[in-house]
Short mmCIF file of C-alpha atoms in Angstrom, two decimals:
data_model
loop_
_atom_site.label_atom_id
_atom_site.label_comp_id
_atom_site.label_asym_id
_atom_site.label_seq_id
_atom_site.Cartn_x
_atom_site.Cartn_y
_atom_site.Cartn_z
CA MET I 17 20.54 8.23 7.68
CA THR I 18 17.97 11.01 6.93
CA GLU I 19 15.74 11.03 3.96
CA ASP I 20 17.21 14.34 2.86
CA TYR I 21 20.59 12.93 2.89
CA VAL I 22 19.68 9.92 1.06
CA MET I 23 17.79 11.85 -1.59
CA SER I 24 20.55 14.47 -1.96
CA LYS I 25 23.33 11.96 -2.42
CA SER I 26 21.87 10.82 -5.78
CA ILE I 27 23.17 9.76 -9.17
CA GLU I 28 21.21 10.52 -12.35
CA PHE I 29 19.28 7.33 -11.79
CA LEU I 30 16.36 7.06 -13.99
CA LYS I 31 16.72 10.43 -15.56
CA GLY I 32 18.09 9.02 -18.86
CA GLU I 33 19.57 12.22 -20.15
CA TYR I 34 23.32 11.75 -19.11
CA PHE I 35 25.48 8.82 -18.32
CA SER I 36 28.98 9.32 -16.96
CA GLY I 37 29.08 12.70 -18.21
CA LYS I 38 27.97 11.79 -21.73
CA LYS I 39 24.71 12.57 -23.48
CA LEU I 40 22.83 9.37 -24.39
CA THR I 41 22.54 8.22 -27.95
CA LYS I 42 19.04 6.96 -28.69
CA PRO I 43 18.87 3.96 -31.01
CA THR I 44 18.05 4.92 -34.63
CA ALA I 45 15.15 3.23 -36.35
CA GLY I 46 16.12 0.00 -38.06
CA TYR I 47 19.13 -0.65 -35.78
CA SER I 48 19.29 -3.29 -33.12
CA ILE I 49 20.12 -2.32 -29.53
CA GLU I 50 23.07 -4.55 -29.57
CA THR I 51 24.88 -2.26 -31.99
CA PHE I 52 25.30 0.54 -29.45
CA PRO I 53 28.09 0.65 -26.84
CA VAL I 54 26.74 -0.28 -23.32
CA GLU I 55 27.66 3.20 -21.82
CA GLU I 56 25.70 4.94 -24.52
CA LYS I 57 22.44 3.09 -24.52
CA PHE I 58 21.37 2.04 -20.98
CA LYS I 59 19.44 4.54 -19.23
CA PHE I 60 21.23 4.43 -15.99
CA LYS I 61 23.91 2.66 -14.03
CA LEU I 62 23.08 1.85 -10.36
CA THR I 63 26.25 -0.06 -9.58
CA HIS I 64 29.33 -1.13 -11.57
CA GLN I 65 27.17 -4.19 -12.47
CA LEU I 66 23.60 -3.25 -12.65
CA TYR I 67 21.83 -1.23 -15.42
CA PHE I 68 18.36 -0.21 -16.22
CA ALA I 69 17.01 0.49 -19.78
CA VAL I 70 13.90 1.43 -21.46
CA LEU I 71 14.08 -0.13 -24.98
CA GLN I 72 11.80 -0.61 -28.08
CA GLN I 73 12.28 -4.36 -28.31
CA LYS I 74 13.50 -7.38 -26.41
CA ILE I 75 17.25 -8.09 -26.37
CA LYS I 76 19.22 -11.15 -25.75
CA SER I 77 21.89 -11.84 -23.23
CA THR I 78 25.48 -11.92 -24.54
CA ALA I 79 28.90 -13.20 -23.11
CA ASP I 80 29.37 -10.17 -20.99
CA ARG I 81 25.72 -8.96 -20.33
CA HIS I 82 22.77 -10.66 -18.76
CA CYS I 83 19.49 -9.12 -19.77
CA PHE I 84 16.12 -9.73 -18.24
CA CYS I 85 12.63 -8.10 -18.33
CA VAL I 86 9.50 -8.80 -16.19
CA ASP I 87 6.94 -6.88 -18.46
CA ASP I 88 4.97 -10.09 -18.84
CA GLU I 89 5.79 -11.84 -15.60
CA LEU I 90 4.49 -9.12 -13.25
CA SER I 91 1.40 -7.55 -14.40
CA TYR I 92 -0.82 -5.13 -12.50
CA GLU I 93 -4.50 -6.37 -12.11
CA ASN I 94 -6.49 -3.14 -12.79
CA PHE I 95 -10.07 -2.13 -11.81
CA TYR I 96 -10.52 0.46 -14.45
CA ALA I 97 -7.86 2.91 -15.91
CA ASP I 98 -5.53 2.29 -13.14
CA PHE I 99 -2.32 0.57 -14.04
CA GLY I 100 -0.05 0.63 -10.80
CA PRO I 101 2.06 0.54 -8.79
CA LEU I 102 2.59 -3.18 -8.63
CA ASN I 103 1.65 -4.69 -5.21
CA LEU I 104 3.93 -5.69 -2.47
CA ALA I 105 4.18 -9.20 -3.45
CA MET I 106 5.25 -8.32 -7.01
CA PHE I 107 7.82 -5.97 -5.71
CA TYR I 108 8.98 -8.66 -3.24
CA ARG I 109 9.40 -11.30 -6.15
CA PHE I 110 11.28 -8.77 -8.22
CA CYS I 111 13.70 -8.07 -5.40
CA CYS I 112 14.17 -11.82 -4.94
CA LYS I 113 14.86 -12.29 -8.70
CA LEU I 114 17.28 -9.36 -8.99
CA THR I 115 19.08 -10.25 -5.64
CA LYS I 116 19.64 -13.78 -6.84
CA LYS I 117 21.27 -12.53 -10.11
CA LEU I 118 23.44 -10.22 -8.25
CA LYS I 119 24.64 -12.82 -6.05
CA SER I 120 25.08 -15.49 -8.71
CA ILE I 121 28.58 -16.79 -9.24
CA THR I 122 28.01 -17.39 -13.00
CA LEU I 123 26.86 -13.80 -13.59
CA ALA I 124 29.50 -12.18 -11.30
CA GLN I 125 31.59 -10.96 -14.30
CA LYS I 126 28.53 -9.90 -16.42
CA LYS I 127 26.81 -6.68 -16.57
CA ILE I 128 23.13 -7.31 -15.47
CA VAL I 129 20.62 -5.25 -17.44
CA PHE I 130 17.07 -4.97 -16.24
CA TYR I 131 14.94 -3.52 -18.97
CA THR I 132 11.39 -2.88 -20.20
CA CYS I 133 10.20 -2.51 -23.64
CA GLY I 134 6.51 -2.20 -22.95
CA ASP I 135 4.20 0.68 -23.25
CA GLN I 136 4.28 3.83 -20.95
CA LYS I 137 2.44 2.05 -18.13
CA LYS I 138 4.92 -0.92 -18.26
CA GLN I 139 7.85 1.61 -18.18
CA ALA I 140 6.32 3.29 -15.14
CA ASN I 141 6.12 0.09 -13.21
CA ALA I 142 9.50 -1.06 -14.25
CA ALA I 143 10.89 2.31 -13.06
CA TYR I 144 8.93 1.87 -9.87
CA LEU I 145 10.44 -1.58 -9.26
CA ILE I 146 14.15 -0.82 -9.88
CA GLY I 147 13.80 2.53 -8.01
CA SER I 148 12.24 0.80 -4.91
CA TYR I 149 14.92 -1.76 -5.06
CA ALA I 150 17.51 0.92 -4.99
CA VAL I 151 15.72 2.59 -2.02
CA SER I 152 15.63 -0.71 -0.05
CA ILE I 153 19.37 -1.61 -0.52
CA SER I 154 20.36 1.84 0.24
CA HIS I 155 18.16 1.96 3.40
CA SER I 156 19.45 -1.46 4.69
CA ALA I 157 23.02 -1.13 3.68
CA GLY I 158 23.57 2.46 4.39
CA LYS I 159 24.76 3.18 0.89
CA LYS I 160 25.07 6.79 -0.17
CA TYR I 161 23.41 6.71 -3.65
CA ILE I 162 19.81 6.61 -4.32
CA LEU I 163 17.68 7.84 -7.27
CA LYS I 164 16.77 11.19 -8.62
CA LEU I 165 13.58 11.05 -10.70
CA ASN I 166 12.28 13.31 -13.34
CA SER I 167 8.85 13.60 -14.87
CA THR I 168 9.35 11.41 -17.91
CA TYR I 169 7.36 8.44 -16.56
CA LEU I 170 3.61 8.19 -16.77
CA PRO I 171 2.08 9.05 -13.29
CA PHE I 172 -0.22 6.44 -11.59
CA ARG I 173 -3.88 7.11 -11.06
CA ASP I 174 -6.76 5.96 -8.92
CA ALA I 175 -9.22 2.93 -9.58
CA SER I 176 -11.97 4.98 -10.92
CA PHE I 177 -13.52 5.08 -14.38
CA GLY I 178 -13.81 9.00 -14.60
CA THR I 179 -11.29 11.70 -15.20
CA CYS I 180 -8.14 11.37 -13.17
CA MET I 181 -8.18 13.91 -10.45
CA TYR I 182 -4.89 13.28 -8.75
CA HIS I 183 -1.53 11.97 -10.16
CA LEU I 184 0.79 9.81 -8.07
CA ASN I 185 4.28 9.82 -9.40
CA ILE I 186 6.99 7.27 -9.03
CA LEU I 187 8.90 9.33 -6.58
CA ASP I 188 5.96 9.40 -4.28
CA CYS I 189 6.02 5.63 -4.35
CA LEU I 190 9.70 5.44 -3.68
CA ARG I 191 9.46 7.84 -0.65
CA ALA I 192 6.52 5.59 0.65
CA ILE I 193 8.91 2.48 0.37
CA TYR I 194 11.54 4.58 2.16
CA LYS I 195 9.16 5.53 5.07
CA ALA I 196 7.90 1.94 5.26
CA LEU I 197 11.39 0.70 5.75
CA GLN I 198 12.01 3.41 8.20
CA PHE I 199 9.10 2.70 10.37
CA GLY I 200 9.53 -1.23 10.06
CA TRP I 201 6.33 -1.67 7.98
CA LEU I 202 8.37 -3.31 5.28
CA ASP I 203 10.71 -6.18 6.34
CA PHE I 204 11.21 -8.81 3.74
CA SER I 205 12.97 -10.97 6.29
CA GLN I 206 9.55 -11.38 7.81
CA PHE I 207 7.36 -10.99 4.84
CA ASN I 208 5.14 -14.09 3.93
CA VAL I 209 4.53 -13.70 0.23
CA GLU I 210 2.27 -16.82 0.07
CA GLU I 211 0.06 -15.45 2.96
CA TYR I 212 -0.17 -12.06 1.27
CA GLU I 213 -1.18 -13.47 -2.22
CA TYR I 214 -3.65 -15.90 -0.43
CA TYR I 215 -5.52 -13.53 1.70
CA GLU I 216 -5.73 -10.71 -0.94
CA ARG I 217 -7.99 -12.95 -3.10
CA ALA I 218 -11.68 -12.36 -2.76
CA GLU I 219 -12.43 -16.04 -2.08
CA ASN I 220 -9.93 -16.07 0.75
CA GLY I 221 -10.93 -12.90 2.83
CA ASP I 222 -9.82 -10.08 0.48
CA PHE I 223 -7.65 -8.33 3.17
CA ASN I 224 -4.25 -6.68 3.41
CA TRP I 225 -2.20 -5.37 6.28
CA ILE I 226 -1.46 -1.71 5.71
CA ILE I 227 0.57 -1.17 8.91
CA PRO I 228 1.64 -4.63 10.16
CA GLY I 229 0.17 -5.11 13.77
CA LYS I 230 -1.88 -1.96 13.60
CA PHE I 231 -4.19 -1.61 10.54
CA LEU I 232 -5.75 -4.34 8.36
CA ALA I 233 -8.02 -3.24 5.47
CA PHE I 234 -10.65 -5.73 4.44
CA SER I 235 -13.78 -6.12 2.29
CA GLY I 236 -17.01 -5.84 4.42
CA PRO I 237 -18.37 -9.05 5.87
CA HIS I 238 -21.85 -10.35 5.22
CA PRO I 239 -24.69 -11.84 7.21
CA LYS I 240 -23.65 -15.23 5.85
CA SER I 241 -20.95 -16.81 3.74
CA LYS I 242 -22.04 -17.13 0.07
CA ILE I 243 -21.37 -16.27 -3.53
CA GLU I 244 -23.26 -13.18 -4.80
CA ASN I 245 -22.83 -11.90 -8.22
CA GLY I 246 -19.62 -13.99 -8.62
CA TYR I 247 -18.10 -12.29 -5.55
CA PRO I 248 -17.34 -14.58 -2.50
CA LEU I 249 -18.93 -13.04 0.66
CA HIS I 250 -17.75 -13.95 4.13
CA ALA I 251 -19.64 -13.97 7.42
CA PRO I 252 -18.09 -12.29 10.50
CA GLU I 253 -17.17 -15.72 11.93
CA ALA I 254 -14.96 -16.52 9.06
CA TYR I 255 -12.62 -13.89 10.26
CA PHE I 256 -12.43 -14.76 13.99
CA PRO I 257 -9.55 -17.22 13.91
CA TYR I 258 -7.32 -14.91 11.82
CA PHE I 259 -8.21 -11.92 13.85
CA ARG I 260 -7.61 -13.59 17.10
CA LYS I 261 -4.26 -15.09 15.96
CA HIS I 262 -3.07 -11.58 14.92
CA ASN I 263 -4.29 -9.69 17.98
CA ILE I 264 -7.00 -7.76 16.18
CA THR I 265 -9.23 -6.28 18.84
CA THR I 266 -11.10 -3.62 17.08
CA ILE I 267 -13.42 -3.56 13.97
CA VAL I 268 -14.37 -0.27 12.40
CA ARG I 269 -17.34 -0.47 9.90
CA LEU I 270 -17.65 2.44 7.43
CA ASN I 271 -20.54 1.20 5.33
CA LYS I 272 -24.17 0.19 5.75
CA LYS I 273 -25.11 -2.38 8.32
CA MET I 274 -24.86 -5.68 6.46
CA TYR I 275 -24.38 -7.73 9.61
CA ASP I 276 -25.24 -7.50 13.29
CA ALA I 277 -22.29 -5.89 15.17
CA LYS I 278 -23.13 -8.24 18.10
CA ARG I 279 -21.55 -11.10 16.17
CA PHE I 280 -18.27 -9.45 16.86
CA THR I 281 -18.89 -7.86 20.23
CA ASP I 282 -20.25 -11.07 21.68
CA MET I 283 -17.11 -12.74 20.88
CA GLY I 284 -14.93 -10.09 22.62
CA PHE I 285 -14.24 -7.64 19.75
CA GLU I 286 -14.74 -3.88 19.90
CA HIS I 287 -16.86 -2.74 17.11
CA HIS I 288 -17.65 0.78 15.87
CA ASP I 289 -19.86 2.21 13.11
CA LEU I 290 -18.63 5.47 11.44
CA PHE I 291 -20.93 5.55 8.32
CA PHE I 292 -20.25 7.75 5.35
CA VAL I 293 -21.63 7.46 1.75
CA ASP I 294 -19.67 5.07 -0.52
CA GLY I 295 -17.31 7.15 -2.85
CA SER I 296 -17.55 10.28 -0.57
CA THR I 297 -15.21 11.87 2.20
CA PRO I 298 -15.82 11.87 5.94
CA ASN I 299 -16.72 14.87 7.94
CA ASP I 300 -14.52 16.22 10.63
CA SER I 301 -16.48 14.40 13.50
CA ILE I 302 -15.94 11.06 11.79
CA VAL I 303 -12.26 11.70 11.37
CA ARG I 304 -11.86 12.62 15.04
CA LYS I 305 -13.76 9.64 16.23
CA PHE I 306 -11.79 7.27 13.96
CA LEU I 307 -8.46 8.63 15.20
CA ASN I 308 -9.62 8.46 18.90
CA ILE I 309 -10.66 4.94 18.44
CA CYS I 310 -7.45 3.79 16.85
CA GLU I 311 -5.25 5.84 19.30
CA ASN I 312 -7.04 3.84 22.22
CA ALA I 313 -7.29 0.40 20.77
CA ASP I 314 -5.66 -2.43 22.79
CA GLY I 315 -4.60 -4.37 19.76
CA ALA I 316 -4.77 -4.08 15.98
CA ILE I 317 -7.69 -2.56 14.09
CA ALA I 318 -9.43 -4.10 11.15
CA VAL I 319 -11.16 -1.41 8.99
CA HIS I 320 -13.86 -2.11 6.32
CA CYS I 321 -16.29 -0.37 4.10
CA LYS I 322 -17.91 -2.36 1.27
CA ALA I 323 -14.81 -3.12 -0.88
CA GLY I 324 -12.36 -2.07 1.67
CA LEU I 325 -10.62 0.44 -0.55
CA GLY I 326 -12.00 3.94 -0.84
CA ARG I 327 -13.46 4.90 2.55
CA THR I 328 -11.21 2.49 4.45
CA GLY I 329 -8.04 3.89 2.72
CA THR I 330 -9.09 7.48 3.29
CA LEU I 331 -9.43 7.17 7.16
CA ILE I 332 -6.26 4.95 7.48
CA GLY I 333 -4.41 7.50 5.64
CA CYS I 334 -5.46 10.22 7.93
CA TYR I 335 -3.94 8.25 10.85
CA MET I 336 -0.75 7.69 8.88
CA MET I 337 -0.42 11.39 8.26
CA LYS I 338 -1.05 12.30 11.96
CA HIS I 339 0.98 9.68 13.63
CA TYR I 340 3.79 9.01 11.14
CA ARG I 341 3.89 12.49 9.42
CA LEU I 342 3.62 10.97 5.98
CA THR I 343 2.64 13.32 3.11
CA ALA I 344 -0.78 12.66 1.55
CA ALA I 345 0.96 11.22 -1.50
CA GLU I 346 3.19 8.91 0.51
CA SER I 347 0.23 7.58 2.50
CA ILE I 348 -1.80 6.90 -0.76
CA ALA I 349 1.26 5.40 -2.44
CA TRP I 350 1.93 2.94 0.43
CA MET I 351 -1.72 1.95 0.76
CA ARG I 352 -1.92 1.18 -2.95
CA ILE I 353 1.25 -0.83 -2.92
CA CYS I 354 -0.21 -2.85 -0.02
CA ARG I 355 -3.84 -2.90 -1.23
CA PRO I 356 -4.13 -1.77 -4.90
CA GLY I 357 -7.29 0.43 -5.43
CA SER I 358 -7.16 2.21 -2.24
CA VAL I 359 -8.40 5.78 -1.97
CA ILE I 360 -10.50 6.89 -4.94
CA GLY I 361 -11.71 9.95 -6.75
CA PRO I 362 -12.25 12.97 -4.43
CA GLN I 363 -11.02 11.01 -1.58
CA GLN I 364 -7.47 11.70 -2.83
CA ASN I 365 -7.88 15.41 -2.72
CA PHE I 366 -9.60 15.14 0.62
CA VAL I 367 -6.54 13.29 2.17
CA GLU I 368 -4.21 15.86 0.62
CA GLY I 369 -6.28 18.71 1.98
CA LYS I 370 -6.04 17.18 5.49
CA GLN I 371 -2.26 16.87 5.63
CA THR I 372 -1.24 20.14 7.24
CA SER I 373 -3.87 19.94 9.96
CA LEU I 374 -3.21 16.32 10.72
CA TRP I 375 0.59 17.05 10.96
CA LEU I 376 -0.17 19.72 13.54
CA GLU I 377 -2.50 17.48 15.49
CA GLY I 378 0.05 14.85 15.47
CA ASP I 379 2.84 17.15 16.82
CA MET I 380 0.55 18.13 19.56
CA PHE I 381 -0.40 14.59 20.26
CA ARG I 382 3.22 13.63 20.53
CA GLU I 383 4.12 16.63 22.77
CA LYS I 384 1.31 15.51 25.13
CA ILE I 385 2.88 11.86 25.11
CA ASN I 386 6.29 13.33 25.93
CA LYS I 387 4.98 15.42 28.82
CA GLN I 388 3.11 12.39 30.24
CA GLU I 389 6.28 10.20 30.00
CA ASN I 390 8.31 12.94 31.73
CA GLY I 391 5.71 13.09 34.61
CA LYS I 392 4.30 16.46 33.78
CA LEU I 393 0.81 15.13 33.15
CA ALA I 394 -1.01 13.06 35.74
CA VAL I 395 -3.08 11.04 33.31
CA THR I 396 -3.01 7.35 32.53
CA ARG I 397 -4.23 7.44 28.98
CA ILE I 398 -4.00 10.25 26.31
CA LEU I 399 -7.27 10.98 24.49
CA SER I 400 -7.40 13.10 21.45
CA GLY I 401 -9.91 15.61 22.65
CA VAL I 402 -13.12 14.08 21.83
CA ASP I 403 -15.45 14.48 24.85
CA ASP I 404 -17.90 11.93 23.82
CA ILE I 405 -15.58 9.07 24.03
CA THR I 406 -15.31 7.60 27.55
CA ILE I 407 -13.77 4.87 29.47
CA ASN I 408 -16.42 2.69 31.14
CA GLY I 409 -15.77 -1.02 31.86
CA SER I 410 -16.29 -3.23 28.70
CA ASN I 411 -17.40 -0.28 26.65
CA LYS I 412 -14.23 1.70 26.96
CA ASN I 413 -13.42 4.33 24.36
CA ARG I 414 -16.59 3.58 22.50
CA THR I 415 -19.18 6.04 21.24
CA THR I 416 -22.66 5.27 22.97
CA ARG I 417 -25.09 3.48 20.82
CA LYS I 418 -27.30 6.50 20.51
CA GLU I 419 -24.49 8.72 19.21
CA GLU I 420 -23.53 5.81 16.66
CA GLU I 421 -27.13 5.75 15.46
CA GLU I 422 -27.18 9.57 14.98
CA LEU I 423 -23.82 9.18 12.95
CA TYR I 424 -25.36 6.34 10.89
CA ASN I 425 -27.67 7.28 8.10
CA ASP I 426 -27.12 4.64 5.30
CA ASP I 427 -30.47 5.13 3.41
CA GLU I 428 -28.50 6.39 0.43
CA GLU I 429 -26.29 3.26 0.37
CA ARG I 430 -29.06 0.76 0.83
CA ASN I 431 -30.67 1.36 -2.47
CA GLY I 432 -28.83 0.62 -5.81
CA ILE I 433 -25.35 -0.44 -6.63
CA THR I 434 -22.57 1.61 -5.34
CA GLN I 435 -18.97 2.18 -6.14
CA GLY I 436 -17.87 -0.63 -3.73
CA ASP I 437 -20.27 -3.15 -5.32
CA LYS I 438 -18.60 -2.36 -8.73
CA LEU I 439 -15.21 -2.73 -7.44
CA ARG I 440 -15.80 -6.06 -5.61
CA ALA I 441 -17.39 -7.26 -8.82
CA LEU I 442 -14.40 -6.47 -10.89
CA LYS I 443 -12.04 -8.01 -8.42
CA SER I 444 -14.03 -11.28 -8.35
CA LYS I 445 -13.60 -11.47 -12.19
CA ARG I 446 -9.87 -11.83 -11.94
CA GLN I 447 -8.31 -15.13 -12.53
CA ALA I 448 -8.41 -17.05 -9.31
CA ARG I 449 -5.27 -18.68 -7.91
CA ALA I 450 -5.53 -22.07 -6.44
CA SER I 451 -6.95 -21.72 -2.96
CA THR I 452 -8.66 -24.10 -0.65
CA GLY I 453 -9.43 -24.26 3.05
CA SER I 454 -10.57 -21.78 5.60
CA LEU I 455 -9.30 -18.21 6.21
CA SER I 456 -6.92 -19.45 8.93
CA ASP I 457 -5.14 -22.49 7.59
CA ARG I 458 -2.25 -21.07 5.61
CA SER I 459 1.26 -22.16 6.26
CA THR I 460 3.73 -19.76 8.06
CA ILE I 461 6.64 -20.59 5.70
CA ARG I 462 8.67 -17.51 5.41
CA TYR I 463 10.36 -16.43 2.13
CA ARG I 464 13.57 -14.71 3.02
CA MET I 465 15.29 -12.41 0.50
CA ALA I 466 19.08 -12.86 0.39
CA ARG I 467 20.77 -9.74 1.47
#
């Protein structure tokens, strides 16, 4: 099933203007929502049983209708003016809750109404949740109908405190969910929600998988594990057990040198430095080197800057556009669903500006791969055209130390508090969930969502 087919076979899902050919009647002031017929008050009908509504107040369930709302239960943890989308764990928990209701014998004869009565930010997140759920069941079950979204919902924004420079709408998020399902990045039968919620916490490592088995984004390690300005810092050694267990072979550092790279390389990890200033965008040389490193890594790649959000997300997004042909908006949306706060300020426009050229590079890369597989190229490994990356024993595909030093000029970041420092401080102030033990001792209990 193609994306175009899925998107074209749509119903007026969240549009809220028409329902079953009838113009919706909006509740008048002073009237309770219960006084209106179901078909005239609910914003859309997904199935014969499931409805979604944006209301002005909470409503109660009735004999023929079960109503529920997650406005208070699932809340986005913002940095500044950002308010969504809700992260992967919250989307998972919503799917579990809704699936359980749809499979409930006691609710089988009732209409199930998921509604929101919050502000515009809550409405946008509720629409994102139900829309993403629709995408997931359509993708997995091969159903014909999916949503068609209009512009009535407030667009999401980045985790900065300045003027919003880039809007991410709900449809971008839904397309990102669709692509993640298509490429196998999102599989709730294998998703460990406890593990996700544990490791996203600053005190437990502050990392998230963006592409499972390929890219892990994490907050930058420190020379030694300690608490600084309320933020838990972790030494490189704290990550070793988890990295080895999950076949992470390569570390890419984008911020200033807070630790000696030998602490990773002496333990068998590849380590690369590709510094650029906090809050800024990379030059073409850094983008090429990053892509080449990732294309030739033996295992998964762990990428960090200071907070593991802006610079980290920017370069991972470039890889996603080149190798999976995601749009810039889809890449940013998926990264924020996995790791809220990713890609900030001018980095958003940078990613968008690189989309066309990276799509073209990706097409050429795949053409080379195909020729190689057909025996038309007598090469054993495809490089991305960067002459200064060589294969040489244990230093395969690594830039020389001299070249890395030339790339690396972190004087500007060494002085003063940067964007990454502020973001890490904000994250550390969030209410900590119960957590004990090392970074590698979490259980592997799986939470499976009933299909």
